[in-house]
PDB file of C-alpha atoms and ligand atoms in Angstrom:
ATOM      1  CA  MET A   1    -103.071  97.840  62.800  1.00  0.00           C
ATOM      2  CA  VAL A   2    -100.354  97.273  65.357  1.00  0.00           C
ATOM      3  CA  ARG A   3     -99.055 100.839  65.461  1.00  0.00           C
ATOM      4  CA  ASP A   4    -101.063 102.867  67.991  1.00  0.00           C
ATOM      5  CA  SER A   5    -102.775  99.762  69.322  1.00  0.00           C
ATOM      6  CA  ARG A   6    -103.324 100.089  73.054  1.00  0.00           C
ATOM      7  CA  VAL A   7    -102.164  97.483  75.549  1.00  0.00           C
ATOM      8  CA  ALA A   8    -102.927  97.574  79.281  1.00  0.00           C
ATOM      9  CA  LEU A   9    -100.492  95.784  81.565  1.00  0.00           C
ATOM     10  CA  VAL A  10    -102.447  95.104  84.749  1.00  0.00           C
ATOM     11  CA  THR A  11    -100.812  95.847  88.072  1.00  0.00           C
ATOM     12  CA  CYS A  12    -101.752  96.864  91.625  1.00  0.00           C
ATOM     13  CA  ALA A  13    -101.287  99.811  93.981  1.00  0.00           C
ATOM     14  CA  ALA A  14     -97.937  98.526  95.249  1.00  0.00           C
ATOM     15  CA  PHE A  15     -96.425  98.488  91.723  1.00  0.00           C
ATOM     16  CA  PRO A  16     -97.882 101.531  89.914  1.00  0.00           C
ATOM     17  CA  ASP A  17     -95.064 101.415  87.332  1.00  0.00           C
ATOM     18  CA  LEU A  18     -95.203  97.598  87.057  1.00  0.00           C
ATOM     19  CA  TRP A  19     -92.854  95.157  88.681  1.00  0.00           C
ATOM     20  CA  GLU A  20     -89.397  95.724  87.216  1.00  0.00           C
ATOM     21  CA  ASP A  21     -89.319  92.234  85.729  1.00  0.00           C
ATOM     22  CA  ASP A  22     -92.115  93.318  83.367  1.00  0.00           C
ATOM     23  CA  HIS A  23     -90.233  96.396  82.132  1.00  0.00           C
ATOM     24  CA  PRO A  24     -88.602  94.426  79.287  1.00  0.00           C
ATOM     25  CA  LEU A  25     -92.106  93.494  78.057  1.00  0.00           C
ATOM     26  CA  ARG A  26     -93.312  97.095  78.281  1.00  0.00           C
ATOM     27  CA  ASP A  27     -90.225  98.269  76.396  1.00  0.00           C
ATOM     28  CA  ALA A  28     -90.473  95.539  73.741  1.00  0.00           C
ATOM     29  CA  LEU A  29     -94.095  96.514  73.063  1.00  0.00           C
ATOM     30  CA  ARG A  30     -93.184 100.200  72.810  1.00  0.00           C
ATOM     31  CA  GLU A  31     -90.363  99.364  70.390  1.00  0.00           C
ATOM     32  CA  ARG A  32     -93.032  97.752  68.218  1.00  0.00           C
ATOM     33  CA  GLY A  33     -95.053 100.978  68.126  1.00  0.00           C
ATOM     34  CA  VAL A  34     -97.707  99.920  70.621  1.00  0.00           C
ATOM     35  CA  VAL A  35     -99.113 102.276  73.268  1.00  0.00           C
ATOM     36  CA  VAL A  36     -98.575 100.606  76.649  1.00  0.00           C
ATOM     37  CA  GLU A  37    -100.134 101.649  79.938  1.00  0.00           C
ATOM     38  CA  ALA A  38     -99.712 100.208  83.426  1.00  0.00           C
ATOM     39  CA  VAL A  39    -103.166 100.148  85.021  1.00  0.00           C
ATOM     40  CA  ARG A  40    -104.287  99.003  88.468  1.00  0.00           C
ATOM     41  CA  TRP A  41    -106.947  96.295  88.217  1.00  0.00           C
ATOM     42  CA  ASP A  42    -108.971  98.127  90.879  1.00  0.00           C
ATOM     43  CA  ASP A  43    -108.582 101.594  89.380  1.00  0.00           C
ATOM     44  CA  PRO A  44    -112.168 102.911  89.313  1.00  0.00           C
ATOM     45  CA  ALA A  45    -111.265 105.337  86.508  1.00  0.00           C
ATOM     46  CA  ALA A  46    -109.880 102.666  84.157  1.00  0.00           C
ATOM     47  CA  ASP A  47    -111.744 102.147  80.871  1.00  0.00           C
ATOM     48  CA  TRP A  48    -110.927  98.578  79.941  1.00  0.00           C
ATOM     49  CA  SER A  49    -112.914  98.761  76.721  1.00  0.00           C
ATOM     50  CA  GLY A  50    -110.322 101.272  75.500  1.00  0.00           C
ATOM     51  CA  TYR A  51    -107.582  98.647  75.208  1.00  0.00           C
ATOM     52  CA  ASP A  52    -107.038  96.227  72.345  1.00  0.00           C
ATOM     53  CA  ILE A  53    -105.720  93.712  74.858  1.00  0.00           C
ATOM     54  CA  THR A  54    -105.428  93.722  78.652  1.00  0.00           C
ATOM     55  CA  VAL A  55    -102.603  91.564  79.965  1.00  0.00           C
ATOM     56  CA  LEU A  56    -102.500  90.492  83.614  1.00  0.00           C
ATOM     57  CA  ARG A  57     -99.079  91.074  85.099  1.00  0.00           C
ATOM     58  CA  SER A  58     -98.746  92.132  88.765  1.00  0.00           C
ATOM     59  CA  PRO A  59    -102.228  92.445  90.342  1.00  0.00           C
ATOM     60  CA  TRP A  60    -100.838  90.885  93.493  1.00  0.00           C
ATOM     61  CA  ASP A  61    -103.235  92.240  96.092  1.00  0.00           C
ATOM     62  CA  TYR A  62    -106.461  90.397  95.247  1.00  0.00           C
ATOM     63  CA  MET A  63    -106.010  87.454  97.627  1.00  0.00           C
ATOM     64  CA  THR A  64    -108.366  88.887 100.233  1.00  0.00           C
ATOM     65  CA  ARG A  65    -110.718  90.154  97.486  1.00  0.00           C
ATOM     66  CA  HIS A  66    -110.778  87.068  95.329  1.00  0.00           C
ATOM     67  CA  GLY A  67    -114.466  87.286  94.386  1.00  0.00           C
ATOM     68  CA  GLN A  68    -114.094  90.933  93.405  1.00  0.00           C
ATOM     69  CA  PHE A  69    -111.047  90.098  91.297  1.00  0.00           C
ATOM     70  CA  VAL A  70    -112.802  87.315  89.382  1.00  0.00           C
ATOM     71  CA  GLU A  71    -115.821  89.568  88.834  1.00  0.00           C
ATOM     72  CA  TRP A  72    -113.504  92.273  87.520  1.00  0.00           C
ATOM     73  CA  ALA A  73    -111.782  89.784  85.185  1.00  0.00           C
ATOM     74  CA  ARG A  74    -115.175  88.780  83.770  1.00  0.00           C
ATOM     75  CA  SER A  75    -115.958  92.430  83.050  1.00  0.00           C
ATOM     76  CA  VAL A  76    -112.800  93.075  81.005  1.00  0.00           C
ATOM     77  CA  PRO A  77    -113.070  92.622  77.244  1.00  0.00           C
ATOM     78  CA  ARG A  78    -110.032  90.948  75.627  1.00  0.00           C
ATOM     79  CA  LEU A  79    -108.306  89.821  78.830  1.00  0.00           C
ATOM     80  CA  ALA A  80    -105.192  87.634  78.715  1.00  0.00           C
ATOM     81  CA  ASN A  81    -105.303  85.082  80.081  1.00  0.00           C
ATOM     82  CA  PRO A  82    -109.124  84.760  79.775  1.00  0.00           C
ATOM     83  CA  ALA A  83    -111.429  85.268  82.771  1.00  0.00           C
ATOM     84  CA  ASP A  84    -112.628  81.662  83.005  1.00  0.00           C
ATOM     85  CA  ILE A  85    -108.994  80.593  83.282  1.00  0.00           C
ATOM     86  CA  VAL A  86    -108.454  83.251  85.978  1.00  0.00           C
ATOM     87  CA  GLU A  87    -111.417  81.927  87.941  1.00  0.00           C
ATOM     88  CA  TRP A  88    -110.232  78.320  87.655  1.00  0.00           C
ATOM     89  CA  ASN A  89    -106.543  79.018  88.237  1.00  0.00           C
ATOM     90  CA  THR A  90    -106.639  81.414  91.216  1.00  0.00           C
ATOM     91  CA  ASP A  91    -107.854  78.647  93.527  1.00  0.00           C
ATOM     92  CA  LYS A  92    -105.354  75.805  93.970  1.00  0.00           C
ATOM     93  CA  ARG A  93    -108.175  73.278  94.175  1.00  0.00           C
ATOM     94  CA  TYR A  94    -107.488  72.985  90.440  1.00  0.00           C
ATOM     95  CA  LEU A  95    -104.626  70.718  91.553  1.00  0.00           C
ATOM     96  CA  ALA A  96    -107.157  68.019  92.443  1.00  0.00           C
ATOM     97  CA  GLU A  97    -108.542  68.159  88.898  1.00  0.00           C
ATOM     98  CA  LEU A  98    -105.083  67.903  87.405  1.00  0.00           C
ATOM     99  CA  ALA A  99    -104.323  64.929  89.655  1.00  0.00           C
ATOM    100  CA  ALA A 100    -107.524  63.258  88.425  1.00  0.00           C
ATOM    101  CA  ALA A 101    -106.253  63.845  84.886  1.00  0.00           C
ATOM    102  CA  GLY A 102    -103.101  61.912  85.742  1.00  0.00           C
ATOM    103  CA  ILE A 103    -100.707  64.754  86.551  1.00  0.00           C
ATOM    104  CA  PRO A 104     -98.294  63.992  89.411  1.00  0.00           C
ATOM    105  CA  ILE A 105     -99.045  66.805  91.875  1.00  0.00           C
ATOM    106  CA  ILE A 106     -97.670  67.116  95.389  1.00  0.00           C
ATOM    107  CA  PRO A 107    -100.171  65.041  97.405  1.00  0.00           C
ATOM    108  CA  THR A 108    -102.615  67.575  98.850  1.00  0.00           C
ATOM    109  CA  GLU A 109    -105.297  67.501 101.521  1.00  0.00           C
ATOM    110  CA  PHE A 110    -107.896  70.280 101.361  1.00  0.00           C
ATOM    111  CA  ILE A 111    -109.635  71.519 104.504  1.00  0.00           C
ATOM    112  CA  GLY A 112    -112.604  73.809 103.935  1.00  0.00           C
ATOM    113  CA  PRO A 113    -114.399  76.172 106.346  1.00  0.00           C
ATOM    114  CA  GLY A 114    -116.173  74.153 109.039  1.00  0.00           C
ATOM    115  CA  GLU A 115    -113.888  71.141 108.544  1.00  0.00           C
ATOM    116  CA  SER A 116    -111.078  70.119 110.860  1.00  0.00           C
ATOM    117  CA  TRP A 117    -107.682  68.613 110.167  1.00  0.00           C
ATOM    118  CA  ALA A 118    -106.084  65.713 112.009  1.00  0.00           C
ATOM    119  CA  PRO A 119    -102.313  66.199 111.833  1.00  0.00           C
ATOM    120  CA  PRO A 120    -100.192  63.183 110.829  1.00  0.00           C
ATOM    121  CA  ALA A 121     -97.995  61.623 113.520  1.00  0.00           C
ATOM    122  CA  ASP A 122     -94.728  62.966 112.139  1.00  0.00           C
ATOM    123  CA  GLY A 123     -92.938  64.383 109.122  1.00  0.00           C
ATOM    124  CA  GLU A 124     -92.570  67.851 107.710  1.00  0.00           C
ATOM    125  CA  TRP A 125     -95.699  69.507 106.293  1.00  0.00           C
ATOM    126  CA  VAL A 126     -96.694  72.697 104.513  1.00  0.00           C
ATOM    127  CA  VAL A 127     -99.886  74.599 105.329  1.00  0.00           C
ATOM    128  CA  LYS A 128    -101.161  77.238 102.895  1.00  0.00           C
ATOM    129  CA  PRO A 129    -104.411  78.747 101.632  1.00  0.00           C
ATOM    130  CA  THR A 130    -105.847  77.686  98.265  1.00  0.00           C
ATOM    131  CA  VAL A 131    -105.973  81.344  97.185  1.00  0.00           C
ATOM    132  CA  SER A 132    -102.536  82.875  97.581  1.00  0.00           C
ATOM    133  CA  ALA A 133     -99.407  84.065  95.837  1.00  0.00           C
ATOM    134  CA  GLY A 134     -95.875  84.974  96.776  1.00  0.00           C
ATOM    135  CA  SER A 135     -95.846  82.405  99.618  1.00  0.00           C
ATOM    136  CA  ARG A 136     -98.250  84.500 101.661  1.00  0.00           C
ATOM    137  CA  ASP A 137     -99.824  82.726 104.671  1.00  0.00           C
ATOM    138  CA  THR A 138     -97.670  79.708 103.825  1.00  0.00           C
ATOM    139  CA  ALA A 139     -95.478  77.886 106.366  1.00  0.00           C
ATOM    140  CA  ARG A 140     -93.834  74.555 107.063  1.00  0.00           C
ATOM    141  CA  TYR A 141     -94.071  72.559 110.301  1.00  0.00           C
ATOM    142  CA  LEU A 142     -92.081  69.698 111.761  1.00  0.00           C
ATOM    143  CA  LEU A 143     -94.388  67.190 113.453  1.00  0.00           C
ATOM    144  CA  PRO A 144     -95.067  66.108 116.121  1.00  0.00           C
ATOM    145  CA  GLY A 145     -93.394  69.067 117.860  1.00  0.00           C
ATOM    146  CA  GLN A 146     -95.206  71.758 115.886  1.00  0.00           C
ATOM    147  CA  ALA A 147     -98.537  69.958 115.463  1.00  0.00           C
ATOM    148  CA  GLY A 148    -100.308  72.552 117.601  1.00  0.00           C
ATOM    149  CA  GLU A 149     -99.025  75.421 115.492  1.00  0.00           C
ATOM    150  CA  ALA A 150     -99.917  73.621 112.255  1.00  0.00           C
ATOM    151  CA  VAL A 151    -103.464  72.898 113.471  1.00  0.00           C
ATOM    152  CA  ALA A 152    -103.805  76.530 114.573  1.00  0.00           C
ATOM    153  CA  HIS A 153    -102.649  77.720 111.143  1.00  0.00           C
ATOM    154  CA  VAL A 154    -105.249  75.546 109.385  1.00  0.00           C
ATOM    155  CA  GLY A 155    -107.827  76.810 111.890  1.00  0.00           C
ATOM    156  CA  ARG A 156    -107.002  80.472 111.244  1.00  0.00           C
ATOM    157  CA  LEU A 157    -107.466  80.000 107.509  1.00  0.00           C
ATOM    158  CA  THR A 158    -110.737  78.096 107.739  1.00  0.00           C
ATOM    159  CA  ALA A 159    -112.129  80.464 110.393  1.00  0.00           C
ATOM    160  CA  ALA A 160    -111.538  83.278 107.903  1.00  0.00           C
ATOM    161  CA  GLY A 161    -113.692  81.413 105.389  1.00  0.00           C
ATOM    162  CA  ARG A 162    -110.712  80.214 103.360  1.00  0.00           C
ATOM    163  CA  THR A 163    -109.827  76.692 102.297  1.00  0.00           C
ATOM    164  CA  ALA A 164    -106.526  75.409 103.663  1.00  0.00           C
ATOM    165  CA  MET A 165    -104.276  72.892 101.985  1.00  0.00           C
ATOM    166  CA  VAL A 166    -101.696  70.610 103.546  1.00  0.00           C
ATOM    167  CA  GLN A 167     -98.854  68.960 101.661  1.00  0.00           C
ATOM    168  CA  PRO A 168     -95.740  67.035 102.617  1.00  0.00           C
ATOM    169  CA  TYR A 169     -92.709  69.326 102.503  1.00  0.00           C
ATOM    170  CA  LEU A 170     -90.641  68.212  99.509  1.00  0.00           C
ATOM    171  CA  SER A 171     -87.132  68.576 100.897  1.00  0.00           C
ATOM    172  CA  ALA A 172     -85.573  68.392  97.413  1.00  0.00           C
ATOM    173  CA  VAL A 173     -86.506  72.057  97.138  1.00  0.00           C
ATOM    174  CA  ASP A 174     -83.689  72.780  99.622  1.00  0.00           C
ATOM    175  CA  THR A 175     -81.081  71.354  97.244  1.00  0.00           C
ATOM    176  CA  ALA A 176     -82.464  71.199  93.692  1.00  0.00           C
ATOM    177  CA  GLY A 177     -84.768  74.183  94.181  1.00  0.00           C
ATOM    178  CA  GLU A 178     -88.007  74.721  92.290  1.00  0.00           C
ATOM    179  CA  THR A 179     -88.062  74.803  88.477  1.00  0.00           C
ATOM    180  CA  ALA A 180     -90.402  77.153  86.649  1.00  0.00           C
ATOM    181  CA  VAL A 181     -91.082  76.247  83.010  1.00  0.00           C
ATOM    182  CA  LEU A 182     -92.224  79.403  81.184  1.00  0.00           C
ATOM    183  CA  CYS A 183     -94.240  79.059  78.001  1.00  0.00           C
ATOM    184  CA  THR A 184     -95.431  81.577  75.394  1.00  0.00           C
ATOM    185  CA  PRO A 185     -97.131  81.074  72.023  1.00  0.00           C
ATOM    186  CA  ASP A 186     -94.812  80.331  69.079  1.00  0.00           C
ATOM    187  CA  VAL A 187     -95.334  81.747  65.574  1.00  0.00           C
ATOM    188  CA  ASP A 188     -98.206  79.306  65.039  1.00  0.00           C
ATOM    189  CA  GLY A 189     -99.877  80.375  68.294  1.00  0.00           C
ATOM    190  CA  ARG A 190     -98.982  77.082  69.985  1.00  0.00           C
ATOM    191  CA  LEU A 191     -97.930  77.440  73.621  1.00  0.00           C
ATOM    192  CA  THR A 192     -94.318  76.305  73.742  1.00  0.00           C
ATOM    193  CA  PHE A 193     -91.280  76.444  75.997  1.00  0.00           C
ATOM    194  CA  SER A 194     -89.754  79.915  76.252  1.00  0.00           C
ATOM    195  CA  HIS A 195     -87.338  79.760  79.180  1.00  0.00           C
ATOM    196  CA  GLY A 196     -86.749  78.291  82.593  1.00  0.00           C
ATOM    197  CA  ILE A 197     -85.561  79.464  85.969  1.00  0.00           C
ATOM    198  CA  ARG A 198     -84.590  77.980  89.299  1.00  0.00           C
ATOM    199  CA  LYS A 199     -86.166  79.407  92.415  1.00  0.00           C
ATOM    200  CA  GLY A 200     -84.543  78.760  95.771  1.00  0.00           C
ATOM    201  CA  ALA A 201     -86.565  77.314  98.650  1.00  0.00           C
ATOM    202  CA  MET A 202     -88.975  79.883 100.088  1.00  0.00           C
ATOM    203  CA  LEU A 203     -89.961  78.343 103.406  1.00  0.00           C
ATOM    204  CA  THR A 204     -86.691  78.664 105.211  1.00  0.00           C
ATOM    205  CA  THR A 205     -88.139  79.244 108.657  1.00  0.00           C
ATOM    206  CA  ARG A 206     -90.164  76.497 110.210  1.00  0.00           C
ATOM    207  CA  GLY A 207     -93.498  77.501 111.654  1.00  0.00           C
ATOM    208  CA  ASP A 208     -93.057  81.150 110.808  1.00  0.00           C
ATOM    209  CA  VAL A 209     -96.054  82.408 108.856  1.00  0.00           C
ATOM    210  CA  PRO A 210     -94.813  85.072 106.468  1.00  0.00           C
ATOM    211  CA  VAL A 211     -97.341  87.842 105.916  1.00  0.00           C
ATOM    212  CA  ASP A 212     -95.651  89.347 102.901  1.00  0.00           C
ATOM    213  CA  MET A 213     -93.606  88.094  99.984  1.00  0.00           C
ATOM    214  CA  ASN A 214     -90.420  86.275 100.845  1.00  0.00           C
ATOM    215  CA  GLU A 215     -87.316  87.178  98.940  1.00  0.00           C
ATOM    216  CA  GLU A 216     -87.035  85.077  95.805  1.00  0.00           C
ATOM    217  CA  ARG A 217     -83.628  83.781  94.739  1.00  0.00           C
ATOM    218  CA  ILE A 218     -83.887  83.349  90.976  1.00  0.00           C
ATOM    219  CA  THR A 219     -81.276  82.003  88.557  1.00  0.00           C
ATOM    220  CA  PRO A 220     -81.618  80.848  84.950  1.00  0.00           C
ATOM    221  CA  ARG A 221     -82.101  77.088  84.510  1.00  0.00           C
ATOM    222  CA  THR A 222     -82.593  74.740  81.610  1.00  0.00           C
ATOM    223  CA  PRO A 223     -85.410  72.377  82.626  1.00  0.00           C
ATOM    224  CA  SER A 224     -84.643  68.659  82.402  1.00  0.00           C
ATOM    225  CA  PRO A 225     -86.329  66.534  79.708  1.00  0.00           C
ATOM    226  CA  ALA A 226     -88.604  65.060  82.403  1.00  0.00           C
ATOM    227  CA  GLU A 227     -89.596  68.556  83.561  1.00  0.00           C
ATOM    228  CA  LEU A 228     -90.317  69.704  80.009  1.00  0.00           C
ATOM    229  CA  ALA A 229     -92.348  66.569  79.327  1.00  0.00           C
ATOM    230  CA  LEU A 230     -94.423  67.060  82.461  1.00  0.00           C
ATOM    231  CA  ALA A 231     -95.012  70.738  81.653  1.00  0.00           C
ATOM    232  CA  GLU A 232     -96.267  69.675  78.229  1.00  0.00           C
ATOM    233  CA  ARG A 233     -98.638  67.129  79.770  1.00  0.00           C
ATOM    234  CA  VAL A 234     -99.998  69.781  82.141  1.00  0.00           C
ATOM    235  CA  LEU A 235    -100.671  72.160  79.259  1.00  0.00           C
ATOM    236  CA  GLU A 236    -102.587  69.402  77.445  1.00  0.00           C
ATOM    237  CA  VAL A 237    -105.192  69.104  80.211  1.00  0.00           C
ATOM    238  CA  ILE A 238    -105.944  72.795  80.779  1.00  0.00           C
ATOM    239  CA  PRO A 239    -109.712  73.435  80.544  1.00  0.00           C
ATOM    240  CA  GLY A 240    -110.568  74.727  77.084  1.00  0.00           C
ATOM    241  CA  GLY A 241    -107.066  73.993  75.792  1.00  0.00           C
ATOM    242  CA  ALA A 242    -103.764  75.836  76.000  1.00  0.00           C
ATOM    243  CA  LYS A 243    -104.183  77.474  72.617  1.00  0.00           C
ATOM    244  CA  ARG A 244    -106.150  80.331  74.211  1.00  0.00           C
ATOM    245  CA  LEU A 245    -103.335  81.241  76.576  1.00  0.00           C
ATOM    246  CA  LEU A 246    -100.761  83.997  76.216  1.00  0.00           C
ATOM    247  CA  TYR A 247     -98.485  82.652  78.930  1.00  0.00           C
ATOM    248  CA  ALA A 248     -98.177  79.740  81.306  1.00  0.00           C
ATOM    249  CA  ARG A 249     -95.775  78.897  84.092  1.00  0.00           C
ATOM    250  CA  VAL A 250     -95.460  75.337  85.318  1.00  0.00           C
ATOM    251  CA  ASP A 251     -93.717  75.067  88.710  1.00  0.00           C
ATOM    252  CA  LEU A 252     -92.088  71.769  89.598  1.00  0.00           C
ATOM    253  CA  ILE A 253     -90.162  70.277  92.517  1.00  0.00           C
ATOM    254  CA  PRO A 254     -88.562  66.806  92.515  1.00  0.00           C
ATOM    255  CA  GLY A 255     -90.653  64.326  94.515  1.00  0.00           C
ATOM    256  CA  PRO A 256     -89.304  61.550  96.775  1.00  0.00           C
ATOM    257  CA  SER A 257     -88.346  59.421  93.753  1.00  0.00           C
ATOM    258  CA  GLY A 258     -86.592  62.341  92.064  1.00  0.00           C
ATOM    259  CA  GLU A 259     -89.274  62.641  89.372  1.00  0.00           C
ATOM    260  CA  PRO A 260     -90.796  66.123  89.023  1.00  0.00           C
ATOM    261  CA  MET A 261     -94.069  66.898  90.770  1.00  0.00           C
ATOM    262  CA  LEU A 262     -96.367  69.826  90.063  1.00  0.00           C
ATOM    263  CA  ILE A 263     -96.495  72.354  92.893  1.00  0.00           C
ATOM    264  CA  GLU A 264     -98.338  75.074  91.005  1.00  0.00           C
ATOM    265  CA  LEU A 265     -99.662  75.913  87.539  1.00  0.00           C
ATOM    266  CA  GLU A 266     -99.636  79.678  87.166  1.00  0.00           C
ATOM    267  CA  LEU A 267    -101.919  80.966  84.420  1.00  0.00           C
ATOM    268  CA  THR A 268    -103.096  84.164  86.113  1.00  0.00           C
ATOM    269  CA  GLU A 269    -100.374  86.570  87.185  1.00  0.00           C
ATOM    270  CA  PRO A 270     -97.089  84.655  87.178  1.00  0.00           C
ATOM    271  CA  SER A 271     -93.797  86.413  87.511  1.00  0.00           C
ATOM    272  CA  LEU A 272     -92.341  85.627  84.100  1.00  0.00           C
ATOM    273  CA  PHE A 273     -88.697  86.291  85.038  1.00  0.00           C
ATOM    274  CA  LEU A 274     -88.132  88.214  81.826  1.00  0.00           C
ATOM    275  CA  LEU A 275     -85.006  89.884  83.238  1.00  0.00           C
ATOM    276  CA  HIS A 276     -83.429  86.448  83.545  1.00  0.00           C
ATOM    277  CA  ALA A 277     -84.038  85.302  79.970  1.00  0.00           C
ATOM    278  CA  PRO A 278     -82.779  87.334  77.016  1.00  0.00           C
ATOM    279  CA  GLY A 279     -85.278  87.202  74.147  1.00  0.00           C
ATOM    280  CA  ALA A 280     -88.231  86.164  76.322  1.00  0.00           C
ATOM    281  CA  ALA A 281     -89.784  89.634  76.405  1.00  0.00           C
ATOM    282  CA  ASP A 282     -89.500  89.900  72.620  1.00  0.00           C
ATOM    283  CA  ARG A 283     -91.211  86.528  72.160  1.00  0.00           C
ATOM    284  CA  LEU A 284     -94.064  87.551  74.433  1.00  0.00           C
ATOM    285  CA  ALA A 285     -94.384  90.975  72.783  1.00  0.00           C
ATOM    286  CA  ASP A 286     -94.583  89.294  69.361  1.00  0.00           C
ATOM    287  CA  ALA A 287     -97.258  86.926  70.664  1.00  0.00           C
ATOM    288  CA  ILE A 288     -99.256  89.896  71.973  1.00  0.00           C
ATOM    289  CA  LEU A 289     -98.931  91.615  68.596  1.00  0.00           C
ATOM    290  CA  THR A 290    -100.429  88.657  66.761  1.00  0.00           C
ATOM    291  CA  ARG A 291    -103.541  89.056  68.959  1.00  0.00           C
ATOM    292  CA  LEU A 292    -104.104  92.730  68.224  1.00  0.00           C
TER     293      LEU A 292
HETATM  294  N1  ADP B   1     -95.085  71.034  99.538  1.00  0.00           N
HETATM  295  C1  ADP B   1     -94.052  71.885  99.486  1.00  0.00           C
HETATM  296  N2  ADP B   1     -92.771  71.427  99.596  1.00  0.00           N
HETATM  297  C2  ADP B   1     -91.726  72.272  99.550  1.00  0.00           C
HETATM  298  N3  ADP B   1     -91.841  73.612  99.419  1.00  0.00           N
HETATM  299  C3  ADP B   1     -93.083  74.107  99.318  1.00  0.00           C
HETATM  300  C4  ADP B   1     -94.245  73.289  99.330  1.00  0.00           C
HETATM  301  N4  ADP B   1     -95.331  74.082  99.220  1.00  0.00           N
HETATM  302  C5  ADP B   1     -94.875  75.347  99.118  1.00  0.00           C
HETATM  303  N5  ADP B   1     -93.524  75.368  99.179  1.00  0.00           N
HETATM  304  C6  ADP B   1     -92.666  76.574  99.093  1.00  0.00           C
HETATM  305  O1  ADP B   1     -93.492  77.711  99.246  1.00  0.00           O
HETATM  306  C7  ADP B   1     -93.489  78.493  98.038  1.00  0.00           C
HETATM  307  C8  ADP B   1     -94.893  79.015  97.750  1.00  0.00           C
HETATM  308  O2  ADP B   1     -95.796  77.955  97.581  1.00  0.00           O
HETATM  309  P1  ADP B   1     -96.703  77.814  96.290  1.00  0.00           P
HETATM  310  O3  ADP B   1     -97.496  76.583  96.406  1.00  0.00           O
HETATM  311  O4  ADP B   1     -95.863  77.957  95.062  1.00  0.00           O
HETATM  312  O5  ADP B   1     -97.709  79.042  96.428  1.00  0.00           O
HETATM  313  P2  ADP B   1     -97.657  80.548  95.869  1.00  0.00           P
HETATM  314  O6  ADP B   1     -96.426  80.711  95.008  1.00  0.00           O
HETATM  315  O7  ADP B   1     -98.910  80.670  95.070  1.00  0.00           O
HETATM  316  O8  ADP B   1     -97.654  81.388  97.095  1.00  0.00           O
HETATM  317  C9  ADP B   1     -92.912  77.586  96.978  1.00  0.00           C
HETATM  318  O9  ADP B   1     -92.234  78.368  95.985  1.00  0.00           O
HETATM  319  C10 ADP B   1     -91.979  76.669  97.751  1.00  0.00           C
HETATM  320  O10 ADP B   1     -90.702  77.265  97.965  1.00  0.00           O
HETATM  321 MG1   MG B   2     -95.465  79.440  93.719  1.00  0.00          MG
END
């Protein structure tokens, strides 16, 4: 019975009324007669068993409490996306698995706690933690001049018990931008293309480690056939299959040859850019309804 079903949209202390981009989803669910509540993932008073489905949306403060967040996800009945996906997808080491499955990812070196990193002789490189979102603790460095700063950045992350990752800076992001391919289940429950957006380059300042979210410059974009094909390939190799998922965002940047490369697969708490795509919130609301 859809009417009076209860849906929790999961958020965090900074967005008690959800991020505004999720308001179209909240409204679309309410239009369908569903009771919708915005609930902080770390609200000690929340009763997650009281919801017919709990949908992760803006719980964007778990990065320094990753273990606690995964434990919480495991404790929630009827979580979308499921907890095992959350555990796998909140640590960008999943990129190595996708590469092994034949997905063209941005070449990535991982440096764990206790390991050290030897900077390349030159080139432009990105340093970031494997557990992050919103470009936090992420910066780009021009070598050799900024090698010391880049090594120090890796060292700060690993000293804090985090795993660092280093990638070449894909300069195509400065011109083409980043393409996000957003997918939701179709009427048959198959995860399919919903809409696309372009995100402008985030790392505009070299060597400056942002501590909070950078401003995102978002515009609608129709992904190219190559981008759509790659997104489809990525969805095919998700552990346990994509059929279990309520949403997926596949982020791509053109590599040196111009062909798209995977920068990030967001199955946990992606911004869905619903304000930029008419109809997208309705599609997602309908998909949620079929799961009630
Ligand atoms: N290798 C890279 N080349 C170019 N830009 C990058 C690279 N890595 C990160 N960025 C920029 O930093 C942003 C955040 O990095 P990302 O890997 O998407 O982590 P998250 O979004 O989880 O913080 C990207 O949207 C992109 O603008
Ligand atoms: Mg990203």
